Coordinates of C-alpha atoms in Angstrom, one line a residue:
Chain A
M1 CA -92.4 -187.6 181.7
I2 CA -93.9 -184.7 179.8
K3 CA -93.9 -185.4 176.1
L4 CA -93.4 -182.2 174.2
Y5 CA -94.6 -182.5 170.6
G6 CA -92.9 -179.7 168.7
F7 CA -89.9 -178.6 166.7
P8 CA -86.6 -177.9 168.7
L9 CA -86.1 -174.6 166.9
S10 CA -89.6 -173.4 166.9
T11 CA -90.2 -170.2 169.1
C12 CA -93.2 -171.6 170.9
T13 CA -91.7 -175.0 171.5
R14 CA -88.7 -173.3 173.0
L15 CA -90.9 -171.3 175.4
V16 CA -92.4 -174.5 176.8
A17 CA -88.9 -176.1 177.1
L18 CA -87.7 -172.9 178.8
V19 CA -90.4 -173.2 181.4
C20 CA -89.6 -176.9 181.9
K21 CA -86.0 -176.0 182.6
E22 CA -87.0 -173.1 185.0
K23 CA -89.3 -175.5 186.9
N24 CA -86.8 -178.5 186.7
V25 CA -89.4 -180.6 185.0
P26 CA -87.9 -183.2 182.7
Y27 CA -89.4 -183.4 179.2
E28 CA -89.0 -185.6 176.2
I29 CA -89.2 -183.8 172.8
I30 CA -91.0 -185.6 170.1
S31 CA -90.0 -183.8 166.9
V32 CA -92.6 -182.7 164.5
N33 CA -91.0 -181.8 161.2
L34 CA -92.4 -178.5 160.2
A35 CA -90.4 -178.4 157.0
K36 CA -92.4 -181.5 155.9
G37 CA -95.6 -180.0 157.2
E38 CA -96.2 -182.7 159.7
Q39 CA -98.1 -180.3 161.9
K40 CA -100.8 -180.4 159.2
N41 CA -101.1 -184.2 159.2
P42 CA -104.5 -185.6 160.3
S43 CA -102.9 -187.4 163.2
F44 CA -101.4 -184.2 164.5
M45 CA -104.5 -182.1 163.8
A46 CA -106.6 -184.6 165.7
V47 CA -104.9 -183.3 168.8
Q48 CA -104.1 -179.7 167.7
P49 CA -106.9 -178.7 165.3
F50 CA -105.1 -175.5 164.3
G51 CA -102.1 -177.4 163.1
Q52 CA -99.6 -175.5 165.2
V53 CA -96.7 -176.6 167.4
P54 CA -96.3 -177.4 170.3
Y55 CA -98.7 -179.5 172.3
I56 CA -97.9 -181.6 175.4
D57 CA -99.0 -185.0 176.6
D58 CA -98.7 -185.1 180.3
D59 CA -99.6 -188.6 181.2
G60 CA -102.6 -188.6 178.9
F61 CA -103.6 -184.9 179.5
L62 CA -103.3 -183.2 176.2
L63 CA -102.8 -179.4 176.0
Y64 CA -101.8 -177.0 173.3
E65 CA -101.1 -173.2 173.0
S66 CA -97.6 -172.5 174.4
R67 CA -98.7 -169.8 176.9
A68 CA -101.4 -172.1 178.3
I69 CA -98.9 -175.0 178.6
A70 CA -96.4 -172.6 180.3
R71 CA -99.0 -171.6 182.8
Y72 CA -100.1 -175.1 183.4
L73 CA -96.6 -176.3 184.2
S74 CA -95.9 -173.2 186.4
K75 CA -99.0 -173.9 188.5
K76 CA -98.6 -177.7 188.6
Y77 CA -95.1 -177.4 190.1
P78 CA -95.4 -174.3 192.3
N79 CA -92.8 -175.5 194.8
Q80 CA -90.0 -176.5 192.5
G81 CA -87.7 -174.4 190.4
T82 CA -88.4 -170.8 189.8
S83 CA -91.7 -169.4 191.0
L84 CA -93.2 -168.0 187.8
I85 CA -96.8 -167.0 188.7
P86 CA -97.6 -165.2 191.9
S87 CA -100.4 -166.5 194.1
D88 CA -101.3 -163.4 196.1
P89 CA -104.4 -161.9 194.3
K90 CA -103.0 -158.4 193.6
A91 CA -99.6 -159.7 192.6
E92 CA -101.4 -162.2 190.3
A93 CA -103.4 -159.4 188.8
L94 CA -100.2 -157.4 188.1
F95 CA -98.7 -160.6 186.6
E96 CA -101.8 -160.8 184.3
Q97 CA -101.3 -157.2 183.4
A98 CA -97.7 -157.9 182.5
S99 CA -98.7 -161.0 180.6
S100 CA -101.1 -159.0 178.5
I101 CA -98.5 -156.3 177.9
E102 CA -96.3 -158.9 176.4
T103 CA -99.0 -160.4 174.2
F104 CA -100.6 -157.1 172.9
N105 CA -97.8 -154.6 173.1
F106 CA -94.7 -156.7 172.3
N107 CA -95.6 -160.0 170.6
A108 CA -98.2 -158.4 168.3
F109 CA -95.5 -156.4 166.6
V110 CA -92.3 -158.4 167.2
A111 CA -93.7 -161.8 166.1
P112 CA -94.9 -160.5 162.7
I113 CA -91.5 -158.7 162.1
V114 CA -89.7 -162.0 162.8
V115 CA -92.1 -163.7 160.4
E116 CA -91.3 -161.2 157.7
K117 CA -87.6 -161.0 158.3
V118 CA -86.7 -164.6 159.3
F119 CA -89.4 -167.1 158.5
K120 CA -90.5 -165.8 155.1
P121 CA -86.9 -165.8 153.6
R122 CA -86.4 -169.3 155.0
R123 CA -89.4 -170.4 152.9
G124 CA -88.2 -168.6 149.9
L125 CA -90.7 -165.8 150.2
Q126 CA -90.0 -162.1 150.0
T127 CA -90.0 -159.9 153.1
N128 CA -92.6 -157.1 153.0
E129 CA -90.4 -154.3 154.1
E130 CA -93.2 -151.8 154.1
R131 CA -95.0 -153.9 156.6
V132 CA -91.9 -154.3 158.7
K133 CA -91.5 -150.5 158.8
E134 CA -95.1 -150.1 159.9
L135 CA -94.8 -152.7 162.6
L136 CA -91.5 -151.2 163.9
A137 CA -93.0 -147.7 164.0
S138 CA -95.9 -149.1 166.1
L139 CA -93.5 -151.0 168.4
L140 CA -91.2 -148.0 169.3
P141 CA -93.7 -146.1 171.5
K142 CA -94.5 -149.4 173.3
M143 CA -90.9 -149.9 174.0
D144 CA -90.7 -146.3 175.5
A145 CA -93.4 -147.4 177.9
Y146 CA -91.4 -150.6 178.7
D147 CA -88.4 -148.4 179.5
L148 CA -90.4 -146.3 181.8
I149 CA -91.9 -149.3 183.6
L150 CA -88.6 -151.0 183.9
G151 CA -87.1 -147.8 185.3
K152 CA -89.3 -148.3 188.3
Q153 CA -89.2 -152.0 188.8
K154 CA -86.8 -154.8 188.0
Y155 CA -89.3 -157.0 186.0
L156 CA -92.5 -156.4 184.1
A157 CA -94.8 -157.6 186.9
G158 CA -92.7 -156.2 189.8
D159 CA -89.4 -157.0 191.4
S160 CA -89.4 -160.8 190.7
V161 CA -89.1 -162.5 187.4
T162 CA -92.4 -164.1 186.2
L163 CA -93.6 -166.0 183.2
A164 CA -94.6 -162.6 181.7
D165 CA -90.9 -161.8 181.3
L166 CA -89.9 -165.2 180.0
S167 CA -92.6 -165.1 177.4
H168 CA -90.6 -162.4 175.6
L169 CA -87.5 -164.6 175.0
P170 CA -88.2 -166.7 172.0
Y171 CA -89.4 -164.0 169.6
G172 CA -87.4 -161.2 171.4
T173 CA -84.2 -163.1 170.8
A174 CA -84.9 -163.6 167.1
F175 CA -85.8 -159.9 166.8
Y176 CA -82.7 -158.8 168.7
G177 CA -80.6 -161.1 166.5
L178 CA -81.7 -159.2 163.4
G179 CA -79.1 -156.6 164.4
D180 CA -79.0 -153.0 163.3
V181 CA -82.1 -150.9 164.1
F182 CA -83.7 -154.0 165.7
T183 CA -81.0 -154.5 168.3
E184 CA -81.0 -150.8 168.8
V185 CA -84.6 -150.9 169.9
F186 CA -83.4 -152.7 173.1
E187 CA -80.0 -151.2 173.4
S188 CA -81.0 -147.5 173.1
R189 CA -83.3 -147.8 176.1
P190 CA -81.2 -148.3 179.2
N191 CA -83.8 -149.9 181.5
L192 CA -85.1 -152.2 178.7
A193 CA -81.5 -153.1 177.8
R194 CA -80.7 -154.0 181.5
W195 CA -83.9 -156.1 181.7
W196 CA -83.2 -157.8 178.4
K197 CA -79.6 -158.7 179.4
D198 CA -80.9 -160.1 182.7
I199 CA -83.6 -162.4 181.3
S200 CA -81.8 -163.4 178.1
N201 CA -78.8 -164.7 180.2
R202 CA -80.9 -167.0 182.4
P203 CA -79.3 -170.4 182.4
A204 CA -82.6 -172.0 181.5
W205 CA -82.8 -169.9 178.4
L206 CA -79.2 -170.4 177.4
A207 CA -79.9 -174.2 177.7
V208 CA -82.8 -174.1 175.2
K209 CA -82.2 -171.1 173.0
D210 CA -80.4 -173.0 170.3
G211 CA -82.8 -175.9 170.4
A212 CA -85.4 -177.3 172.8
Chain B
M1 CA -115.8 -147.6 197.0
V2 CA -117.4 -148.5 193.7
L3 CA -115.0 -149.9 191.0
K4 CA -114.0 -147.1 188.6
I5 CA -113.4 -147.9 184.9
H6 CA -111.4 -145.2 183.2
G7 CA -112.3 -145.3 179.5
H8 CA -114.7 -144.3 176.8
A9 CA -118.1 -146.0 176.7
I10 CA -117.8 -147.2 173.1
A11 CA -114.2 -148.4 173.2
P12 CA -114.3 -152.2 172.5
L13 CA -112.2 -153.2 175.5
V14 CA -114.0 -150.8 177.9
R15 CA -117.1 -152.7 176.9
L16 CA -115.4 -156.0 177.6
V17 CA -114.6 -155.0 181.2
A18 CA -118.1 -153.6 181.7
E19 CA -119.5 -156.9 180.3
V20 CA -117.5 -158.9 182.9
C21 CA -118.6 -156.6 185.7
R22 CA -122.2 -157.2 184.8
E23 CA -121.7 -161.0 184.6
K24 CA -120.2 -160.9 188.1
E25 CA -122.8 -158.4 189.4
V26 CA -120.1 -155.9 190.3
P27 CA -121.3 -152.3 190.2
Y28 CA -119.0 -149.9 188.4
E29 CA -118.7 -146.3 187.5
L30 CA -117.4 -145.3 184.1
V31 CA -115.0 -142.4 184.3
N32 CA -115.0 -140.9 180.8
V33 CA -111.7 -140.5 179.0
E34 CA -112.0 -138.3 175.9
V35 CA -110.2 -140.6 173.6
Y36 CA -111.3 -138.6 170.5
K37 CA -109.5 -135.6 172.0
G38 CA -106.4 -137.8 172.7
E39 CA -106.9 -137.6 176.5
H40 CA -105.4 -141.2 176.8
K41 CA -102.1 -139.9 175.4
T42 CA -101.8 -137.1 178.0
P43 CA -99.2 -137.3 180.8
A44 CA -102.0 -137.3 183.4
F45 CA -103.5 -140.5 181.9
K46 CA -100.1 -142.1 181.2
E47 CA -99.2 -141.8 184.8
F48 CA -101.6 -144.7 185.3
Q49 CA -101.4 -146.4 181.9
P50 CA -98.0 -145.8 180.4
F51 CA -99.0 -147.2 177.0
G52 CA -101.8 -144.7 176.7
Q53 CA -104.6 -147.2 176.2
V54 CA -108.1 -147.5 177.7
P55 CA -109.3 -148.9 180.0
Y56 CA -107.7 -149.0 183.4
I57 CA -109.5 -149.6 186.6
D58 CA -109.2 -148.1 190.1
D59 CA -110.5 -150.6 192.6
D60 CA -110.3 -148.7 195.9
G61 CA -106.8 -147.5 195.1
F62 CA -105.6 -150.6 193.3
V63 CA -104.9 -149.5 189.7
L64 CA -104.8 -152.2 187.0
Y65 CA -104.7 -152.0 183.2
E66 CA -105.0 -154.4 180.2
S67 CA -108.6 -155.4 179.8
R68 CA -108.1 -159.2 179.9
A69 CA -106.0 -158.9 183.1
I70 CA -108.8 -156.7 184.6
C71 CA -111.5 -159.3 183.6
R72 CA -109.5 -162.1 185.3
Y73 CA -109.0 -160.0 188.4
I74 CA -112.8 -159.3 188.7
A75 CA -113.8 -162.9 187.9
K76 CA -111.5 -164.2 190.6
K77 CA -112.1 -161.5 193.2
Y78 CA -115.9 -162.1 192.9
A79 CA -115.7 -165.8 192.3
S80 CA -118.8 -166.5 194.5
Q81 CA -121.2 -164.1 192.9
G82 CA -122.8 -163.7 189.4
T83 CA -121.9 -166.1 186.6
P84 CA -119.8 -168.9 188.2
D85 CA -116.4 -170.2 187.0
L86 CA -115.6 -167.6 184.4
V87 CA -112.1 -168.8 185.3
P88 CA -112.4 -172.5 186.3
R89 CA -110.6 -173.5 189.5
D90 CA -109.9 -177.2 188.9
P91 CA -106.3 -177.3 187.6
K92 CA -107.0 -179.2 184.4
A93 CA -110.2 -177.2 183.6
E94 CA -108.1 -174.1 184.2
A95 CA -105.4 -175.3 181.8
I96 CA -108.1 -176.0 179.1
F97 CA -109.5 -172.5 179.8
E98 CA -106.0 -171.1 179.3
Q99 CA -105.8 -173.0 176.0
A100 CA -109.1 -171.3 175.0
V101 CA -107.8 -167.9 176.0
S102 CA -104.7 -168.4 173.9
I103 CA -106.8 -169.6 171.0
E104 CA -108.7 -166.3 171.1
T105 CA -105.5 -164.3 171.5
S106 CA -103.6 -166.0 168.7
N107 CA -106.2 -167.2 166.3
F108 CA -109.0 -164.7 166.5
Y109 CA -108.1 -161.4 167.9
P110 CA -105.1 -160.4 165.6
F111 CA -107.3 -160.9 162.5
A112 CA -110.5 -159.3 163.9
L113 CA -108.4 -156.4 165.2
G114 CA -106.6 -156.1 161.8
I115 CA -109.9 -156.0 159.9
T116 CA -111.2 -153.4 162.3
T117 CA -108.1 -151.3 161.8
E118 CA -108.3 -151.5 158.0
K119 CA -112.0 -150.8 157.8
I120 CA -112.7 -148.4 160.7
V121 CA -109.6 -147.0 162.3
K122 CA -107.9 -146.0 159.0
K123 CA -111.1 -144.4 157.8
H124 CA -111.3 -142.2 161.0
R125 CA -107.7 -141.1 160.2
G126 CA -108.7 -140.4 156.6
L127 CA -106.6 -143.3 155.2
E128 CA -107.6 -145.9 152.7
P129 CA -107.7 -149.6 153.7
N130 CA -104.9 -151.8 152.3
E131 CA -107.1 -154.1 150.3
A132 CA -104.5 -156.9 149.9
R133 CA -103.9 -156.9 153.6
L134 CA -107.6 -156.9 154.4
S135 CA -108.3 -159.8 152.1
D136 CA -105.4 -161.8 153.8
L137 CA -106.9 -161.0 157.2
V138 CA -110.4 -162.1 156.1
N139 CA -109.2 -165.3 154.6
N140 CA -107.1 -166.1 157.7
L141 CA -109.9 -165.5 160.0
K142 CA -112.2 -167.7 158.0
A143 CA -109.6 -170.5 158.1
K144 CA -109.4 -170.2 161.9
L145 CA -113.2 -170.2 162.2
D146 CA -113.2 -173.5 160.3
V147 CA -111.3 -174.9 163.3
Y148 CA -113.6 -173.2 165.7
E149 CA -116.4 -175.0 163.9
V150 CA -114.8 -178.3 164.6
I151 CA -114.2 -177.5 168.3
L152 CA -117.6 -176.1 168.8
G153 CA -119.2 -179.1 167.2
K154 CA -117.9 -181.1 170.1
Q155 CA -118.6 -178.8 173.0
A156 CA -120.9 -175.9 173.8
Y157 CA -118.1 -173.3 174.6
L158 CA -114.5 -172.8 173.7
A159 CA -113.2 -174.2 177.0
G160 CA -115.7 -177.0 177.4
G161 CA -119.3 -177.3 178.5
S162 CA -119.5 -174.0 180.4
I163 CA -119.0 -170.4 179.5
T164 CA -115.7 -168.8 180.5
L165 CA -113.9 -165.5 180.0
A166 CA -112.4 -167.1 176.9
D167 CA -115.8 -166.9 175.2
L168 CA -116.6 -163.4 176.4
F169 CA -113.2 -162.1 175.1
H170 CA -114.5 -162.6 171.6
L171 CA -117.5 -160.2 172.1
P172 CA -116.1 -156.7 171.4
Y173 CA -114.2 -157.3 168.1
G174 CA -116.5 -160.2 167.0
T175 CA -119.4 -157.8 167.2
I176 CA -117.5 -155.3 165.1
V177 CA -116.6 -157.8 162.4
F178 CA -119.7 -160.0 162.2
E179 CA -122.3 -157.3 163.1
E180 CA -121.1 -153.8 162.5
L181 CA -119.0 -154.5 159.4
G182 CA -121.4 -157.3 158.3
Y183 CA -118.8 -159.9 157.4
D184 CA -120.8 -163.1 156.8
M185 CA -118.6 -165.8 158.4
L186 CA -121.3 -167.5 160.4
E187 CA -123.8 -168.8 157.9
D188 CA -121.6 -171.6 156.7
R189 CA -120.4 -172.5 160.2
P190 CA -123.5 -173.6 162.1
N191 CA -121.7 -174.5 165.3
V192 CA -119.9 -171.1 165.4
A193 CA -123.2 -169.4 164.6
R194 CA -124.9 -171.2 167.4
W195 CA -122.2 -170.3 169.9
W196 CA -122.1 -166.7 168.7
K197 CA -125.8 -166.3 169.0
E198 CA -125.7 -167.6 172.5
I199 CA -122.9 -165.4 173.8
T200 CA -124.2 -162.3 172.1
A201 CA -127.7 -162.8 173.5
R202 CA -126.5 -162.7 177.1
P203 CA -128.4 -159.9 179.0
S204 CA -125.1 -158.5 180.3
W205 CA -123.8 -158.0 176.7
L206 CA -127.0 -156.6 175.5
A207 CA -126.9 -154.1 178.3
V208 CA -123.3 -153.1 177.6
K209 CA -123.9 -152.8 173.9
A210 CA -126.6 -150.3 174.6
K211 CA -124.4 -148.4 177.1
A212 CA -121.2 -149.5 178.8

């Protein structure tokens, strides 16, 4: 069985768990206590030199970086569960385009906002509201482009769900959950709102969103 | 029909695509986009690239944007020519490649891009750099490069013994930070320095640096 070294509530650990659920791949979570800084222990860093969760141990094959793990599992089990990475070359290229859109036009702004608004207060640190304002201002035109794209097609890489859509869920859910102007970013754009409702209600996500 | 790259010759990510074309011995034509005049924000451009970013390619009618997606598409389409295995095909080697790609995306690019934004982009817009933010970015990048030093002490390239796209992805913004802005982050990190020297001395990159 896949051993998932991570923290059940961590965003990136939940992304890997989500993909396991979509692919019907059983996994065992081995909890790394982030509050105690276990991810910075020498034994952890011997496997993951950046000291970040998660990593997997798949029968002795060690891999870190959640998006790399998600791709590995999607490709290792192409014929079970949801197909998440297209194999036709042009469809694959459009998946890669969508995947990069998520990384550079969504996550690059949404993740640091979640860090400022959720993670920092949890550690007793103060939110830099000025920075949040800046990040949000940068995010809005990107979300206009999303709304345009999702007005023409059902999902970010075409008419089928892919890993590129699912990768939005962990940070996107935390962002949406901030309420107020943050929720409005999604809700005020009809195509984006429709897409978000669709992906955030997938049974695989509902199964892991409160803990991998 | 020859591959068309729509972008500006000195845009970092246009250079990245041009670099990969050269590695794969794929002829291309650069179709100039006047980014300084805001051409990439016009409706005509956004028809093809809704985020208003360069570059995009037109490969005989197949339009694709996001530079890293384009690089993967070219590397796979022309797998049998030029530098081999820029995207490895063996499943485990491919997974380790994806890990390296994500390392660049999460642990290098955000900091290198942030430094570039503070020092160059803001200046172009007549703004002052945020010194506190800049110093955070520099310190963070140094800490990540300490980990690169460990990894590159064990293997020649970021994904193992052979060069891959994951290494090449560092070129545009690494060149800006280490060379154009002159941040000295290599001297104390001999393995990173050795790797950097090697990837920047590739004839394809030297050609692109001179003219995309």
